[in-house]
Structures are given as C-alpha cells and as structure tokens.
XYZ file of C-alpha atoms in Angstrom:
376
model
C -65.507 141.595 144.941
C -62.863 144.183 145.751
C -60.630 143.834 142.696
C -60.125 146.968 140.616
C -60.365 145.123 137.305
C -63.654 144.668 135.475
C -65.678 141.828 136.931
C -66.018 138.742 134.720
C -69.698 138.424 135.478
C -72.492 139.309 135.182
C -71.767 137.850 131.767
C -72.459 139.759 128.555
C -75.664 137.735 128.300
C -77.117 136.535 131.561
C -80.199 134.805 132.970
C -81.913 136.968 135.587
C -83.220 134.039 137.617
C -86.700 132.559 137.533
C -88.064 130.398 134.731
C -91.585 129.248 133.917
C -92.739 126.332 136.069
C -93.865 123.288 134.078
C -97.340 121.892 134.703
C -96.134 118.846 136.662
C -94.173 121.034 139.088
C -97.168 123.322 139.653
C -99.332 120.260 140.286
C -96.758 118.856 142.688
C -96.840 122.059 144.742
C -100.641 121.870 144.888
C -100.539 118.190 145.853
C -97.951 118.855 148.558
C -100.049 121.687 150.017
C -103.076 119.365 150.017
C -101.124 116.570 151.732
C -101.352 114.247 148.740
C -97.569 113.889 148.366
C -94.716 114.187 150.847
C -91.626 116.417 150.779
C -89.505 113.663 149.264
C -91.802 113.335 146.245
C -92.023 117.103 145.815
C -88.224 117.336 145.908
C -87.916 114.522 143.366
C -90.151 116.365 140.901
C -88.415 119.689 141.557
C -85.009 118.169 140.876
C -86.176 116.313 137.791
C -87.461 119.568 136.299
C -84.453 121.561 137.529
C -82.126 119.186 135.706
C -84.132 119.625 132.522
C -84.002 123.419 132.533
C -80.313 123.465 133.495
C -79.553 121.278 130.495
C -81.591 123.674 128.324
C -79.698 126.750 129.567
C -76.381 125.016 128.945
C -77.489 123.934 125.449
C -78.393 127.546 124.661
C -74.844 128.563 125.582
C -75.372 130.402 128.863
C -72.251 130.496 131.008
C -74.145 131.001 134.263
C -77.309 129.042 134.991
C -79.979 129.100 137.679
C -82.353 126.478 139.038
C -85.223 128.567 137.677
C -86.213 129.113 141.337
C -88.094 125.827 141.057
C -87.572 125.207 144.786
C -89.846 128.094 145.781
C -93.287 129.548 145.233
C -92.332 133.215 145.650
C -89.085 134.864 144.548
C -88.606 136.340 148.031
C -90.897 134.920 150.713
C -89.683 131.304 150.679
C -86.156 132.499 151.425
C -87.209 134.962 154.130
C -89.498 132.452 155.884
C -86.527 130.184 156.431
C -84.279 132.691 158.172
C -84.060 132.322 161.934
C -86.410 134.772 163.679
C -88.704 135.092 160.671
C -91.956 133.255 159.952
C -94.944 133.088 157.621
C -98.319 134.686 158.210
C -101.425 135.673 156.279
C -101.289 139.410 155.535
C -104.955 139.340 154.385
C -103.949 141.817 151.694
C -102.858 141.251 148.125
C -99.895 142.999 146.534
C -101.373 145.651 144.264
C -100.179 144.724 140.790
C -101.631 146.556 137.813
C -104.713 144.597 136.812
C -104.241 141.490 138.980
C -104.002 140.337 142.571
C -101.640 137.929 144.319
C -101.975 135.500 147.188
C -101.847 137.096 150.650
C -98.755 135.384 152.095
C -96.308 137.576 153.999
C -93.489 137.617 156.540
C -93.318 138.610 160.196
C -90.571 138.744 162.783
C -90.739 136.176 165.574
C -87.380 136.801 167.243
C -83.819 137.920 166.652
C -82.888 137.575 162.986
C -79.949 135.369 162.015
C -78.757 132.967 159.343
C -80.376 129.547 159.414
C -77.578 126.968 158.933
C -80.253 124.468 157.862
C -81.862 126.759 155.314
C -83.383 124.530 152.568
C -81.825 126.705 149.849
C -78.424 125.240 150.759
C -79.483 121.728 149.796
C -81.006 123.081 146.583
C -77.720 124.800 145.774
C -75.721 121.624 146.407
C -77.964 119.701 144.030
C -77.674 122.393 141.364
C -73.899 122.455 141.741
C -73.812 118.671 141.257
C -75.550 118.750 137.856
C -73.826 121.741 136.233
C -71.031 120.766 133.814
C -67.481 122.052 134.051
C -67.049 125.541 132.663
C -70.574 126.633 133.620
C -71.217 128.711 136.731
C -74.074 128.277 139.188
C -75.882 131.538 139.844
C -77.725 131.633 143.172
C -80.521 134.169 143.607
C -81.982 135.377 146.912
C -84.080 138.424 147.873
C -82.487 141.570 149.243
C -82.280 142.211 152.995
C -84.284 145.385 152.303
C -87.313 143.167 151.673
C -87.556 142.693 155.442
C -88.158 146.434 155.914
C -91.280 146.596 153.739
C -94.960 145.666 153.732
C -95.331 145.486 157.528
C -92.656 142.795 157.808
C -90.710 144.644 160.503
C -93.689 145.803 162.553
C -92.630 143.696 165.539
C -88.963 144.744 165.629
C -89.379 146.581 168.951
C -90.468 143.310 170.634
C -86.993 141.857 170.086
C -84.622 144.842 169.781
C -83.956 147.922 171.866
C -83.155 149.997 168.764
C -83.898 149.952 165.036
C -80.151 150.128 164.379
C -79.588 146.926 166.353
C -82.220 145.225 164.197
C -80.538 146.442 161.005
C -77.195 145.147 162.246
C -78.649 141.675 162.769
C -80.246 141.661 159.310
C -76.910 142.599 157.729
C -75.088 139.887 159.695
C -77.699 137.255 158.796
C -77.146 138.005 155.107
C -73.372 138.138 155.443
C -73.369 134.748 157.149
C -75.721 133.357 154.500
C -73.423 134.557 151.699
C -70.434 133.006 153.475
C -72.320 129.720 153.784
C -73.154 129.693 150.064
C -69.490 130.485 149.357
C -68.354 127.534 151.477
C -70.614 125.329 149.353
C -68.901 126.573 146.185
C -71.009 129.580 145.193
C -69.074 132.276 143.340
C -71.973 134.231 141.836
C -74.780 135.533 144.051
C -77.626 137.762 142.878
C -79.693 139.849 145.290
C -83.181 140.570 143.951
C -84.751 143.804 145.138
C -88.048 145.617 144.504
C -87.385 148.155 147.266
C -85.670 150.683 145.024
C -88.565 150.733 142.554
C -90.949 151.051 145.513
C -88.909 154.032 146.720
C -88.921 155.641 143.269
C -92.709 155.535 143.389
C -93.013 156.750 146.991
C -90.417 159.522 146.705
C -92.305 160.875 143.707
C -95.679 160.613 145.441
C -94.491 162.454 148.575
C -92.494 165.336 147.092
C -94.992 167.802 148.586
C -95.252 165.951 151.917
C -91.966 166.637 153.764
C -92.520 164.270 156.699
C -93.556 161.343 154.505
C -90.794 162.103 152.004
C -88.186 162.047 154.783
C -89.448 158.623 155.894
C -88.750 157.137 152.467
C -85.397 158.910 152.205
C -84.449 157.255 155.501
C -85.553 153.885 154.161
C -83.242 154.413 151.170
C -80.350 155.276 153.468
C -81.084 152.242 155.648
C -80.998 150.111 152.520
C -77.538 151.366 151.554
C -76.282 150.824 155.082
C -77.537 147.240 155.436
C -76.542 146.111 151.941
C -73.017 147.486 152.220
C -72.631 146.029 155.726
C -73.656 142.594 154.469
C -71.239 142.851 151.525
C -68.287 144.049 153.619
C -65.544 141.476 154.015
C -66.989 138.811 151.718
C -64.404 136.768 149.777
C -62.815 138.680 146.904
C -63.718 135.988 144.376
C -67.432 136.028 145.247
C -69.271 138.220 142.755
C -72.452 139.753 144.142
C -74.876 141.500 141.796
C -78.375 142.852 142.305
C -81.502 142.956 140.180
C -83.569 146.120 140.611
C -87.092 144.863 139.927
C -90.315 146.802 139.314
C -92.619 143.890 140.107
C -93.277 140.816 137.997
C -96.499 138.833 138.410
C -98.458 137.221 135.580
C -96.998 139.766 133.122
C -98.093 142.729 135.258
C -96.017 145.192 137.302
C -96.048 147.220 140.515
C -93.924 150.343 140.057
C -93.047 153.017 137.508
C -90.652 155.931 137.371
C -87.153 156.961 136.409
C -84.141 155.779 138.419
C -83.262 159.448 139.060
C -84.664 159.586 142.596
C -82.513 156.685 143.842
C -79.573 156.832 141.429
C -77.198 158.260 144.034
C -78.050 155.511 146.522
C -77.714 152.828 143.849
C -74.323 154.307 142.985
C -73.232 153.918 146.609
C -73.995 150.193 146.744
C -70.886 148.005 146.696
C -72.265 145.483 144.241
C -70.233 144.140 141.330
C -73.149 144.421 138.948
C -76.658 145.820 138.710
C -79.434 144.388 136.536
C -81.640 147.326 135.528
C -85.077 147.052 133.937
C -85.309 149.109 130.756
C -87.902 147.244 128.697
C -90.528 150.013 128.684
C -90.934 153.753 129.054
C -91.793 153.183 132.730
C -88.046 153.104 133.483
C -87.270 156.531 132.022
C -84.121 157.407 130.112
C -80.545 156.185 130.441
C -79.476 159.503 132.004
C -79.327 157.972 135.499
C -76.766 155.370 134.438
C -73.818 157.686 135.033
C -74.735 158.133 138.704
C -75.548 154.446 139.183
C -72.272 153.347 137.608
C -70.520 156.103 139.598
C -67.209 155.822 137.735
C -66.632 152.357 139.211
C -64.303 150.773 136.653
C -65.026 147.192 137.761
C -68.837 147.457 137.983
C -71.035 146.045 135.229
C -74.534 147.334 134.458
C -76.847 144.802 132.823
C -79.491 146.418 130.632
C -82.838 144.627 130.781
C -83.927 145.612 127.277
C -85.722 142.376 126.353
C -89.013 141.934 128.182
C -89.892 138.697 129.944
C -93.528 139.746 130.239
C -94.709 139.269 126.641
C -93.878 136.747 123.909
C -93.233 139.096 120.991
C -89.546 139.198 120.096
C -87.814 142.560 120.100
C -86.168 143.885 116.943
C -82.440 143.120 117.180
C -81.340 146.359 115.545
C -83.524 148.397 117.896
C -82.009 146.705 120.957
C -78.482 147.196 119.620
C -79.249 150.866 119.027
C -80.357 151.229 122.640
C -77.171 149.561 123.906
C -75.125 152.008 121.823
C -77.158 154.853 123.311
C -76.363 153.650 126.837
C -72.687 153.292 125.859
C -72.529 157.047 125.376
C -72.986 157.331 129.146
C -71.272 154.195 130.501
C -68.395 152.481 128.630
C -69.547 149.554 126.520
C -67.118 147.266 128.376
C -69.104 147.967 131.554
C -72.436 146.977 130.012
C -74.221 143.669 129.418
C -77.666 142.449 128.329
C -80.495 140.412 129.854
C -84.236 140.152 129.960
C -85.693 142.825 132.206
C -86.673 140.234 134.830
C -87.175 136.525 135.284
C -90.119 134.717 133.723
C -91.839 133.530 136.890
C -91.147 135.594 139.992
C -94.010 133.608 141.482
C -94.977 130.096 140.492
C -97.929 131.436 138.478
C -95.500 132.717 135.841
C -95.793 135.286 133.076
C -98.141 134.991 130.107
C -95.970 133.201 127.583
C -95.001 129.620 126.765
C -91.761 127.810 127.555
C -90.800 127.875 123.885
C -91.337 131.643 123.851
C -89.242 131.937 127.028
C -86.321 130.097 125.416
C -86.711 132.239 122.283
C -86.328 135.350 124.433
C -83.145 134.027 126.042
C -81.774 132.996 122.660
C -82.422 136.539 121.428
C -80.484 137.995 124.383
C -77.503 135.775 123.568
C -77.645 136.505 119.828
C -77.700 140.265 120.347
C -74.939 140.185 122.971
C -72.644 138.228 120.671
C -73.115 140.896 117.994
C -72.403 143.781 120.383
C -69.558 142.092 122.284
C -67.874 139.628 119.874
C -65.736 138.240 122.699
C -68.937 136.961 124.337
C-alpha cells in the first residue's frame, strides 16, 4: 500500500495465522499419506473444519480471519513446494528447536522459479472467501521469499542461473505474480511469515568476531530487503501486505533468541504496511528497536505480540496494557496493535494447549485491544 494515511489493517486485534488442528483433520492427513483416503475426502474434511473455525473467529469479533492454515502441514513448506521450479525432498536433518525435533522435510530447486498459476492455495483462498460474511476480511498467509535462501534450499541455484542476482530477481517476480493472483481473486490482506530475520539476529550475534562469516549474514539480510521490496513494488494500492517476524514455533518450543537491534535497520527499510513482532518473552529484548523498525513511517502499523500462543496461562491484562503504553513512548499508539506472538500451530502438530485455551487467548487479545483503543 502506498497511501500516506495510516493503514486500516493490521487491525487493533488480529489473528496471526495458524490455529490448532482438530483430531479429525490430523487423522485425515495421516490417512491421506497412507493412501486410505483420496484428495477429495481430505479436502472435504479440511473445508468442514475450516468453516467451523472461521465461524468461531467471526463469533469472537475478529474483523480479519484466516483458514487456520488447515490446508497445509507446514507453515512454509507446503507453499514453497507448489511454486514452479521448487520441489520436496528429505533433508535428513531436523530443525533444531529447543528441546524437540521436527520432521525432515525440506525444499530444493529443480528449475527456474516462477509463480504456479495452479497453486492449490488459490482454491483454498476461493473457498475461504466464499464462507466469510460481509464486513469480515480474509487474511491470506504465505511464507516469505527469504525462506528460499535458507537451510540449503538454494544450493542448486547455479544449475539454473548464471548469477545469484538473476535467481533473486526470479524469486521476487514469482512472489509479485503470486500476490497479484491472490489480488485478482479478491485478496486485500496478505501476510508474509518470516523466520529469516530471527535467524539472522542469532547468526549476526554468533559471528561478531568472525568477519568473513559475519559479512555472509549481512549480505543475506541485504538480499532479503532487496527481494522483499522488489516483490512489493507496484502491487495494487489497496492490497495491504504485512509480515510476521517469527522466532520459531513448534510444539510450544522455539528456534531463535535475541534483540531486534541487529536487524532493525533492515526491517525499517522493508516496504510492508505492518509488522507483527514477537514480544512475549525476554528473548525478544526491549522495545528500543521499535523506533528504527517503524522508521517514522506514518502509515505503518507495528503489531505487538505480547500474548503468547505457546502456553495456556492467560496474561494479566493490566501488565499487557502497561507494556503497550511503554511501547507507545517510542512509537505513537495509533501506529500500534496487539496480537498473540505467533500462530498456534505453525506445523500440524500444534502447540501444547487446547482449543478452548486457544480461543481464550484470542478473546484476551480482543478484550485488551478494546480497552487500549476504544475505537476498535
């Protein structure tokens, strides 16, 4: 969005994206993988459960709703696998979460990268759009293009491109075309989920005394800014694009720690309309970086993830309000909003809480936001 006025969304209270998968949907995925049911039956169950959680979000009063990411197993890989020139492979390594291990699925390049006009996420979006009532916005979430640069996913780039820059240009165009396709289907609110910046926070800290390694991660940060801004350039003015800066979210564990300081300048350069920032624990550091991330952009909204999605205990309302007021000393209150720090099930395994506890968390976010921003 290029307008100079404050963006309407992210809303004052907003759903980050993923929601806990019910038992029948988890079983359906297992049955599909085992060949016990076909794609049509899996889709039927997905849509049945998607309709249920959309109705719940609407009943709770959320103005933007997601499909809970019920059409995927991973928050990022299912989308990336379905781009042209990208495929699935077994990495034989687990992502190193604190205290737990994941499946070993990953992504590899198999050709020139481009938008897939038959990407299955488009059909999922059309279904979601068809069941959302008037006055409620569909929020589509997809992983950041930077996720293709990490975890050995770009190892084969030189087989298909003469230069790294040419590869980056194709990635940016693939995402731009994908955003345009979602827009043509009626999408007006797109969220780009991204663990790369938290990864870089960790790596830039680890390599401060290793100049060559440090420079490699600085270049990755600069490549991220370049590709993201290239993909955003020229999108329709009434398409809001936000990003969620994630620190890892698997079965209530995490991947990365550290203050936003090391990447605040790069985050401030990104041409997003809003940034969802995780601030539910001391791992995120202080609010001092907010000024550089906001970067005096009068229309940008920063969404403070002060309510954790990892644990069931409800935060104290007064304590959360006090933290919002603390952040408002750095960034104007009108440029702030509230959410959980992440979704509830970035992978289908989900975090360690019940559905009722999930809805209680989202209700808390809404209740607090309405106290801080009465117009909400």
